[in-house]
Amino acid sequence: LGAGQRFLHLAIAHSDRPTQRRDLIISDVSGEFFRQARDSREEARKLAFVGRADHFVLLLDGAKLLSAETRAASRMEADQILRSMLDVALLSDRSYVDVVFTKWDKILGSGERPAIEAFVADTRVLFEERFATRLGRLRFYYTALRTSPSGLLPPGYDVDQLLKPWLEETWLEEAPSRTRTVVASNRSFDRFGETI
Amino acid sequence: VKTALQLIMGLPMAGKTTFLAALWHVVDQPEVPTSLVLHEMPPQREYLNQIRDEWIKCRPVARTALSSQRTVNMVLTDRTTGNTAELLFPDLSGELFASQIADRRWSDDFDRLVQQAAGVLLFLNPASVVEPQAIEDVAALAEALGAPTETVSSAIEPWQHSHVPTQVQLVELLQFLRWRRRTDRMRVGLVVSAWDLIGAGVSPQDWIRQRLPLLHQFLECNSDWLTTATYGISAQGGTYSADTVQALLNGNPRPSKRIVVAGPHCDPHDITAPIKWLLESGE
């Protein structure tokens, strides 16, 4: 793997079914790769592992939504990442995409909460208009991972809702007759799980 | 898909690059109704994203230097007709046009652009218009103020080409085009940028007639080879003062709504209108 690209392996199970383990491989990739993918079709194609993903999770940084200066840019960047992945067919009408608004506790504690919530609602409208028919599934989540000083949300808020579908649902299992995207890479890692 | 090169001309600080940044955002992000929509993402969009990243934050877009000129392309579809065209926009430095006026010559590269151009957008910024000043007007003003009317040689600023009134420079640029494209009709969209400074109550065409009468008369008298339409466009929607920027950012969750467009047959935020008008020449 290149610099800035790591994959984390977690084996997890339901607490009431501890022997039924599921393996999760989660990408830990520098945001710089996605910034470059925004700018160039050639760079987007290099993110071949996206074509193998059972779930594509797009994070919108709640801290950037707090500022009026960076709010619209944050949405635009997320939109461009999704479209650049669709443009090179690493995402398709079979893909499961989760859009996650992070640090939601900060937004709830912000003096600009009404404006930000209206903006997020508008973002959902725009994304649904633009992507709902081009993806297999598009869902939205609001997470707060750390204990916040405001105490408005418990740490780990909404993460279980996000995690559960990752374990139980994959577009491949729901549409077994369909083949996956052919990955344009010779690396064994990128071709993991490819239909032969 | 046909290809059409649209030449974007204007003196330094005329708003050409800010226009391109806003145009890219509007066609890339479907936030407001527009005449033209993006057909597909350009394979290389780094520069467009770079200038748009500044524009979207209400920051001044970096001016194009002579050393960093480039051509950007967008494949756009006319929402009404369904026609699709690849548009090439050379992002040229205003200094290039200032030097053409000063030196009365242009490069072979620019000559090729002129020959290939399907249309022209000519920008002018009302905040940097150099007004003509008649000697008798200055003398009369000095007399009214009680100032000495005799010439004080030490106070005379050496003449520079930048002192030439804006309307004279723009007419000269159009005459250069005429000289090179003498057998063709040309379609020139005139864009008064920073239109927020002018405000409502006057149309862009009337503003040109009142403030730049020589340019207005030139356009009228050369209608045998020159087809024109005049637009007022504020690509940012206001000035870069801190209060205005905050108001623009807070008041427009969809940045495309910051844009102000005035002109024939266009919606109030449709910055693609002049491009659509230029494309009509090829239909």
Coordinates of C-alpha atoms in Angstrom, one line a residue:
Chain A
L1 CA 0.0 0.0 0.0
G2 CA 1.1 3.5 -0.7
A3 CA 1.9 6.2 1.8
G4 CA -1.3 7.5 3.4
Q5 CA -3.3 4.3 2.7
R6 CA -4.0 1.9 5.5
F7 CA -6.8 -0.6 6.1
L8 CA -8.0 -1.6 9.5
H9 CA -9.3 -5.0 10.3
L10 CA -12.0 -5.4 12.9
A11 CA -13.7 -8.7 13.9
I12 CA -16.9 -7.9 15.7
A13 CA -20.1 -9.8 16.7
H14 CA -23.4 -9.1 18.3
S15 CA -23.2 -9.4 22.1
D16 CA -25.9 -12.0 22.1
R17 CA -24.2 -14.0 19.3
P18 CA -20.5 -13.8 20.1
T19 CA -19.5 -16.7 17.9
Q20 CA -21.0 -15.3 14.8
R21 CA -18.1 -13.1 14.0
R22 CA -18.1 -10.6 11.0
D23 CA -14.9 -9.2 9.6
L24 CA -14.8 -5.5 8.7
I25 CA -12.0 -4.0 6.7
I26 CA -12.2 -0.2 7.0
S27 CA -10.1 2.1 4.9
D28 CA -8.0 4.7 6.6
V29 CA -6.9 6.8 3.7
S30 CA -5.6 10.3 3.7
G31 CA -8.1 12.9 2.6
E32 CA -5.5 14.2 0.2
F33 CA -6.3 11.2 -2.1
F34 CA -9.9 12.2 -2.3
R35 CA -9.0 15.9 -2.8
Q36 CA -6.9 14.8 -5.8
A37 CA -9.8 12.6 -7.0
R38 CA -12.0 15.7 -7.0
D39 CA -9.6 17.4 -9.4
S40 CA -8.8 14.6 -11.8
R41 CA -10.4 11.6 -13.4
E42 CA -7.0 9.9 -13.6
E43 CA -6.5 10.4 -9.8
A44 CA -10.0 9.1 -9.1
R45 CA -9.3 5.9 -10.9
K46 CA -6.4 5.2 -8.6
L47 CA -8.8 4.7 -5.7
A48 CA -9.7 1.3 -7.0
F49 CA -10.5 -0.1 -3.6
V50 CA -13.7 2.0 -3.6
G51 CA -15.1 -0.3 -6.3
R52 CA -14.8 -3.2 -3.9
A53 CA -16.4 -1.5 -1.0
D54 CA -19.7 -2.9 0.4
H55 CA -20.4 0.5 1.9
F56 CA -19.0 3.9 1.0
V57 CA -19.1 6.3 3.9
L58 CA -18.8 10.0 3.1
L59 CA -18.0 12.2 6.1
L60 CA -18.9 15.9 6.3
D61 CA -16.9 17.5 9.1
G62 CA -19.3 19.1 11.5
A63 CA -16.6 21.6 12.6
K64 CA -16.6 23.0 9.0
L65 CA -20.3 23.3 9.0
L66 CA -20.1 25.6 12.0
S67 CA -18.4 28.3 10.0
A68 CA -20.4 30.2 7.3
E69 CA -17.2 30.5 5.3
T70 CA -16.5 26.8 5.0
R71 CA -20.0 25.4 5.2
A72 CA -20.9 25.5 1.5
A73 CA -17.3 24.4 0.5
S74 CA -17.7 21.3 2.7
R75 CA -20.9 20.3 0.9
M76 CA -19.5 21.0 -2.5
E77 CA -16.4 18.9 -1.8
A78 CA -18.5 16.0 -0.6
D79 CA -20.6 16.3 -3.7
Q80 CA -17.6 16.3 -6.0
I81 CA -16.1 13.2 -4.3
L82 CA -19.3 11.3 -4.9
R83 CA -19.5 12.4 -8.5
S84 CA -15.9 11.7 -9.2
M85 CA -16.4 8.2 -8.0
L86 CA -19.5 7.8 -10.1
D87 CA -17.7 9.3 -13.1
V88 CA -15.1 6.5 -13.1
A89 CA -17.7 3.8 -12.2
L90 CA -16.1 3.0 -8.8
L91 CA -19.6 3.8 -7.5
S92 CA -22.7 2.8 -9.4
D93 CA -26.4 2.3 -9.1
R94 CA -25.6 -0.8 -6.9
S95 CA -23.5 1.1 -4.3
Y96 CA -24.6 1.7 -0.7
V97 CA -23.6 5.2 0.4
D98 CA -23.8 6.6 3.9
V99 CA -23.4 10.4 4.3
V100 CA -22.4 11.1 7.8
F101 CA -22.5 14.6 9.4
T102 CA -19.9 14.3 12.2
K103 CA -19.4 16.2 15.5
W104 CA -23.2 16.8 15.6
D105 CA -23.0 17.7 19.2
K106 CA -21.0 20.8 18.3
I107 CA -23.8 21.8 15.9
L108 CA -26.5 21.3 18.5
G109 CA -24.5 23.5 20.9
S110 CA -23.8 26.2 18.4
G111 CA -25.5 29.6 18.4
E112 CA -26.0 29.2 14.7
R113 CA -27.8 25.8 15.1
P114 CA -31.0 26.8 13.2
A115 CA -29.0 28.1 10.2
I116 CA -26.8 25.0 10.2
E117 CA -29.7 22.6 10.6
A118 CA -31.5 24.3 7.6
F119 CA -28.3 24.0 5.6
V120 CA -28.0 20.3 6.4
A121 CA -31.6 19.8 5.4
D122 CA -31.0 21.6 2.2
T123 CA -27.9 19.4 1.6
R124 CA -30.1 16.3 2.0
V125 CA -32.5 17.6 -0.6
L126 CA -29.7 18.4 -3.0
F127 CA -28.0 15.1 -2.5
E128 CA -31.2 13.1 -2.8
E129 CA -32.1 15.0 -6.0
R130 CA -28.7 14.4 -7.5
F131 CA -27.7 10.9 -6.3
A132 CA -30.7 8.9 -5.1
T133 CA -31.3 7.5 -8.6
R134 CA -27.6 7.0 -9.3
L135 CA -26.8 4.9 -6.3
G136 CA -28.2 1.7 -4.9
R137 CA -28.9 3.4 -1.5
L138 CA -28.3 6.8 0.0
R139 CA -28.7 7.3 3.7
F140 CA -27.8 10.1 6.2
Y141 CA -26.5 9.9 9.7
Y142 CA -25.5 12.3 12.4
T143 CA -22.8 11.2 14.8
A144 CA -21.0 12.5 17.9
L145 CA -18.1 10.2 18.8
R146 CA -16.5 12.0 21.7
T147 CA -17.8 13.2 25.0
S148 CA -18.8 16.8 24.3
P149 CA -18.6 19.6 26.9
S150 CA -22.2 20.5 26.1
G151 CA -23.4 17.1 27.1
L152 CA -26.1 17.3 24.5
L153 CA -25.3 13.9 23.1
P154 CA -23.7 10.8 24.6
P155 CA -20.4 9.7 23.2
G156 CA -20.7 7.4 20.3
Y157 CA -24.2 8.9 19.4
D158 CA -25.7 7.2 16.3
V159 CA -22.6 5.0 15.6
D160 CA -24.5 1.8 16.4
Q161 CA -27.1 2.8 13.8
L162 CA -24.4 3.4 11.3
L163 CA -22.5 0.2 12.1
K164 CA -25.3 -2.3 12.1
P165 CA -26.0 -2.1 8.3
W166 CA -22.3 -2.4 7.6
L167 CA -22.4 -5.9 9.3
E168 CA -25.7 -7.1 7.9
E169 CA -26.2 -5.6 4.5
T170 CA -24.2 -5.6 1.4
W171 CA -25.3 -4.9 -2.1
L172 CA -23.5 -8.0 -3.3
E173 CA -25.5 -10.3 -1.1
E174 CA -28.8 -8.5 -2.0
A175 CA -28.0 -8.7 -5.7
P176 CA -26.0 -11.9 -6.1
S177 CA -26.7 -12.2 -9.8
R178 CA -24.9 -8.9 -10.5
T179 CA -21.2 -8.7 -11.0
R180 CA -19.0 -6.3 -9.3
T181 CA -17.2 -3.5 -11.1
V182 CA -14.0 -4.7 -12.9
V183 CA -11.2 -3.1 -11.0
A184 CA -8.5 -1.6 -13.2
S185 CA -5.6 -2.6 -11.1
N186 CA -3.1 -5.5 -11.0
R187 CA -2.6 -5.3 -7.2
S188 CA -4.0 -8.3 -5.4
F189 CA -5.2 -6.1 -2.6
D190 CA -7.4 -4.0 -5.0
R191 CA -8.7 -7.2 -6.7
F192 CA -9.8 -8.7 -3.3
G193 CA -13.2 -10.3 -3.7
E194 CA -13.5 -9.7 -7.4
T195 CA -15.7 -12.2 -9.2
I196 CA -13.6 -14.5 -11.3
Chain B
V1 CA -20.2 17.3 -29.5
K2 CA -19.0 20.4 -31.3
T3 CA -16.2 22.5 -29.8
A4 CA -16.4 26.3 -29.5
L5 CA -13.7 28.6 -28.2
Q6 CA -15.0 31.6 -26.3
L7 CA -12.5 34.4 -25.9
I8 CA -12.7 36.2 -22.6
M9 CA -11.1 39.7 -22.9
G10 CA -10.7 42.6 -20.5
L11 CA -8.2 44.9 -18.9
P12 CA -6.6 44.0 -15.5
M13 CA -9.0 43.5 -12.6
A14 CA -12.0 43.4 -14.9
G15 CA -13.4 40.3 -13.2
K16 CA -12.7 37.6 -15.8
T17 CA -11.3 34.9 -13.5
T18 CA -14.0 35.5 -10.8
F19 CA -16.6 35.0 -13.6
L20 CA -15.0 31.7 -14.6
A21 CA -15.0 30.6 -10.9
A22 CA -18.6 31.4 -10.5
L23 CA -19.6 29.9 -13.8
W24 CA -17.9 26.6 -12.9
H25 CA -19.7 26.5 -9.6
V26 CA -23.1 27.2 -11.1
V27 CA -22.8 24.5 -13.7
D28 CA -21.2 22.1 -11.3
Q29 CA -23.6 22.5 -8.5
P30 CA -27.3 22.6 -9.5
E31 CA -28.3 25.2 -6.9
V32 CA -30.3 27.6 -9.2
P33 CA -32.0 27.3 -12.5
T34 CA -29.6 28.0 -15.4
S35 CA -29.8 28.0 -19.2
L36 CA -26.8 25.7 -19.5
V37 CA -25.9 22.7 -17.4
L38 CA -22.8 20.6 -17.1
H39 CA -22.9 17.6 -19.4
E40 CA -20.0 15.7 -17.8
M41 CA -17.1 16.5 -15.5
P42 CA -14.0 17.7 -17.3
P43 CA -11.2 15.0 -16.9
Q44 CA -8.9 17.7 -15.4
R45 CA -10.6 20.2 -13.1
E46 CA -7.9 21.2 -10.7
Y47 CA -7.6 24.8 -11.8
L48 CA -11.4 25.3 -11.9
N49 CA -11.7 23.8 -8.4
Q50 CA -8.9 26.0 -7.2
I51 CA -10.4 29.3 -8.3
R52 CA -13.9 28.1 -7.2
D53 CA -12.6 27.1 -3.7
E54 CA -11.7 30.8 -3.2
W55 CA -14.9 32.1 -4.7
I56 CA -17.1 29.9 -2.6
K57 CA -15.6 31.3 0.6
C58 CA -16.2 34.8 -0.7
R59 CA -12.5 35.5 -1.0
P60 CA -10.9 37.4 -3.9
V61 CA -10.0 35.0 -6.6
A62 CA -6.3 35.2 -7.4
R63 CA -5.7 37.2 -10.6
T64 CA -4.3 35.4 -13.6
A65 CA -0.6 36.2 -14.1
L66 CA 0.9 36.4 -17.6
S67 CA 3.0 33.3 -16.6
S68 CA 0.0 31.2 -15.5
Q69 CA -2.5 31.6 -18.3
R70 CA -4.3 28.4 -19.3
T71 CA -7.4 27.2 -21.1
V72 CA -10.2 25.6 -19.2
N73 CA -12.9 23.5 -20.8
M74 CA -16.5 22.6 -19.9
V75 CA -19.0 20.4 -21.8
L76 CA -22.3 22.2 -21.4
T77 CA -25.8 21.4 -22.5
D78 CA -28.5 23.9 -23.4
R79 CA -31.4 23.1 -21.2
T80 CA -33.9 24.4 -23.8
T81 CA -32.5 22.9 -27.0
G82 CA -30.7 19.9 -25.6
N83 CA -27.6 20.9 -27.7
T84 CA -24.3 20.0 -26.1
A85 CA -21.0 21.8 -26.8
E86 CA -17.5 21.7 -25.4
L87 CA -16.6 25.2 -24.5
L88 CA -13.0 26.3 -24.3
F89 CA -12.2 29.4 -22.2
P90 CA -8.7 30.8 -22.3
D91 CA -8.1 32.4 -18.9
L92 CA -5.9 35.2 -20.0
S93 CA -4.2 37.9 -17.9
G94 CA -5.6 41.4 -18.1
E95 CA -2.0 42.5 -18.5
L96 CA -1.9 40.7 -21.8
F97 CA -4.6 43.0 -23.2
A98 CA -3.0 46.1 -21.6
S99 CA 0.2 45.2 -23.4
Q100 CA -1.6 44.8 -26.7
I101 CA -2.8 48.4 -26.4
A102 CA 0.6 49.7 -25.3
D103 CA 2.7 47.7 -27.9
R104 CA 0.1 47.4 -30.6
R105 CA 1.0 43.8 -31.3
W106 CA 0.0 40.4 -30.0
S107 CA 1.6 37.0 -29.9
D108 CA 1.2 34.1 -32.4
D109 CA -0.6 32.1 -29.7
F110 CA -3.1 34.8 -29.1
D111 CA -3.6 35.3 -32.8
R112 CA -4.6 31.6 -33.1
L113 CA -7.1 32.1 -30.3
V114 CA -8.6 35.1 -32.2
Q115 CA -8.9 33.2 -35.4
Q116 CA -10.6 30.2 -33.7
A117 CA -12.9 32.2 -31.4
A118 CA -16.6 31.5 -31.9
G119 CA -17.5 34.4 -29.6
V120 CA -16.1 37.0 -27.3
L121 CA -16.9 38.1 -23.8
L122 CA -15.5 41.6 -23.1
F123 CA -15.3 42.5 -19.4
L124 CA -15.1 45.9 -17.8
N125 CA -15.1 46.8 -14.1
P126 CA -17.1 49.9 -13.3
A127 CA -14.9 50.5 -10.2
S128 CA -11.8 50.9 -12.4
V129 CA -13.1 52.9 -15.3
V130 CA -10.7 55.6 -16.3
E131 CA -12.9 58.6 -17.3
P132 CA -11.9 61.0 -20.1
Q133 CA -11.0 64.5 -18.8
A134 CA -11.1 67.5 -21.1
I135 CA -8.5 70.2 -20.4
E136 CA -11.1 72.9 -20.4
D137 CA -13.2 70.9 -17.8
V138 CA -10.1 70.6 -15.5
A139 CA -9.3 74.3 -15.9
A140 CA -12.9 75.3 -15.1
L141 CA -12.9 73.1 -12.0
A142 CA -9.5 74.6 -10.9
E143 CA -10.9 78.1 -11.3
A144 CA -14.0 77.2 -9.4
L145 CA -11.9 75.9 -6.5
G146 CA -9.7 79.0 -6.6
A147 CA -6.6 77.0 -7.6
P148 CA -3.9 78.5 -9.9
T149 CA -4.7 77.6 -13.5
E150 CA -1.2 77.9 -14.8
T151 CA 0.7 74.6 -15.3
V152 CA 3.1 73.5 -12.6
S153 CA 5.4 71.1 -14.4
S154 CA 6.6 69.3 -11.3
A155 CA 3.1 68.1 -10.6
I156 CA 2.6 66.5 -14.0
E157 CA 2.5 62.8 -13.8
P158 CA 4.3 61.2 -16.8
W159 CA 1.8 59.9 -19.3
Q160 CA 1.2 56.1 -19.4
H161 CA -1.0 53.9 -21.5
S162 CA -3.0 53.1 -18.4
H163 CA -4.2 56.8 -18.4
V164 CA -6.0 56.2 -21.6
P165 CA -9.8 56.3 -20.9
T166 CA -11.2 52.8 -20.5
Q167 CA -13.7 53.2 -23.4
V168 CA -10.9 54.1 -25.7
Q169 CA -8.9 51.0 -24.7
L170 CA -11.9 48.7 -25.2
V171 CA -12.7 50.2 -28.6
E172 CA -9.1 49.7 -29.6
L173 CA -9.3 46.0 -28.5
L174 CA -12.4 45.6 -30.6
Q175 CA -10.7 47.3 -33.6
F176 CA -7.8 44.8 -33.2
L177 CA -10.3 42.0 -33.5
R178 CA -11.9 43.6 -36.5
W179 CA -8.6 43.9 -38.2
R180 CA -7.9 40.2 -37.8
R181 CA -11.4 38.9 -38.5
R182 CA -12.3 41.5 -41.1
T183 CA -14.5 39.1 -43.2
D184 CA -16.5 37.6 -40.3
R185 CA -19.4 38.8 -38.3
M186 CA -18.5 38.6 -34.6
R187 CA -20.7 38.1 -31.6
V188 CA -19.4 40.1 -28.6
G189 CA -21.1 39.9 -25.2
L190 CA -20.2 42.9 -23.1
V191 CA -20.1 42.2 -19.4
V192 CA -20.1 45.0 -16.8
S193 CA -18.7 43.2 -13.8
A194 CA -19.2 44.1 -10.1
W195 CA -22.8 45.0 -11.1
D196 CA -23.7 45.2 -7.4
L197 CA -21.9 48.6 -7.4
I198 CA -24.4 50.0 -9.9
G199 CA -27.6 48.6 -8.5
A200 CA -31.1 48.6 -9.8
G201 CA -32.6 51.5 -11.8
V202 CA -30.5 51.3 -14.9
S203 CA -30.0 48.6 -17.4
P204 CA -26.4 47.5 -18.3
Q205 CA -26.9 48.8 -21.8
D206 CA -28.1 52.2 -20.5
W207 CA -25.2 52.4 -18.1
I208 CA -22.7 51.8 -21.0
R209 CA -24.5 54.5 -23.0
Q210 CA -24.2 57.0 -20.1
R211 CA -20.8 56.2 -18.8
L212 CA -18.9 55.0 -21.9
P213 CA -20.5 56.8 -24.8
L214 CA -17.7 56.2 -27.2
L215 CA -17.9 52.5 -26.7
H216 CA -21.7 52.6 -27.0
Q217 CA -21.5 54.6 -30.3
F218 CA -18.8 52.2 -31.6
L219 CA -21.0 49.2 -31.0
E220 CA -24.0 50.9 -32.6
C221 CA -22.1 52.1 -35.6
N222 CA -20.5 48.7 -36.3
S223 CA -23.5 46.6 -36.2
D224 CA -22.8 45.4 -39.7
W225 CA -20.1 43.1 -38.4
L226 CA -20.7 43.2 -34.6
T227 CA -23.6 41.6 -32.9
T228 CA -23.7 42.6 -29.2
A229 CA -25.6 42.0 -26.0
T230 CA -24.8 43.7 -22.7
Y231 CA -25.0 42.1 -19.3
G232 CA -24.4 43.3 -15.8
I233 CA -22.9 40.6 -13.6
S234 CA -21.7 40.5 -10.0
A235 CA -20.1 37.1 -9.8
Q236 CA -19.5 37.5 -6.0
G237 CA -22.7 39.5 -5.2
G238 CA -20.9 42.2 -3.3
T239 CA -17.7 43.8 -2.2
Y240 CA -15.0 42.1 -0.1
S241 CA -15.5 44.2 3.0
A242 CA -15.8 42.1 6.1
D243 CA -19.5 43.1 6.8
T244 CA -20.6 42.4 3.2
V245 CA -18.8 39.1 3.1
Q246 CA -20.5 37.9 6.3
A247 CA -23.9 39.0 5.0
L248 CA -23.3 37.2 1.7
L249 CA -22.2 34.0 3.4
N250 CA -24.9 34.0 6.0
G251 CA -27.7 35.1 3.7
N252 CA -27.0 32.6 0.9
P253 CA -26.7 28.9 2.0
R254 CA -26.6 28.2 -1.7
P255 CA -23.6 30.2 -2.9
S256 CA -25.0 30.4 -6.5
K257 CA -27.7 32.8 -5.1
R258 CA -25.0 35.4 -4.4
I259 CA -24.6 35.9 -8.1
V260 CA -26.4 38.9 -9.6
V261 CA -27.1 38.9 -13.3
A262 CA -28.9 41.6 -15.3
G263 CA -29.4 41.4 -19.0
P264 CA -31.7 40.2 -21.8
H265 CA -33.8 37.2 -21.1
C266 CA -32.0 35.8 -18.1
D267 CA -32.8 34.7 -14.6
P268 CA -31.4 36.8 -11.7
H269 CA -28.6 34.3 -10.9
D270 CA -28.1 32.7 -14.3
I271 CA -24.4 33.4 -15.0
T272 CA -24.6 31.0 -18.0
A273 CA -26.9 33.5 -19.9
P274 CA -24.1 35.3 -21.7
I275 CA -22.5 32.0 -22.8
K276 CA -25.9 30.7 -24.0
W277 CA -26.2 33.9 -26.0
L278 CA -22.8 33.4 -27.5
L279 CA -23.6 29.9 -28.5
E280 CA -26.7 31.0 -30.4
S281 CA -24.4 32.4 -33.0
G282 CA -23.4 28.9 -34.0
E283 CA -26.9 27.5 -34.3

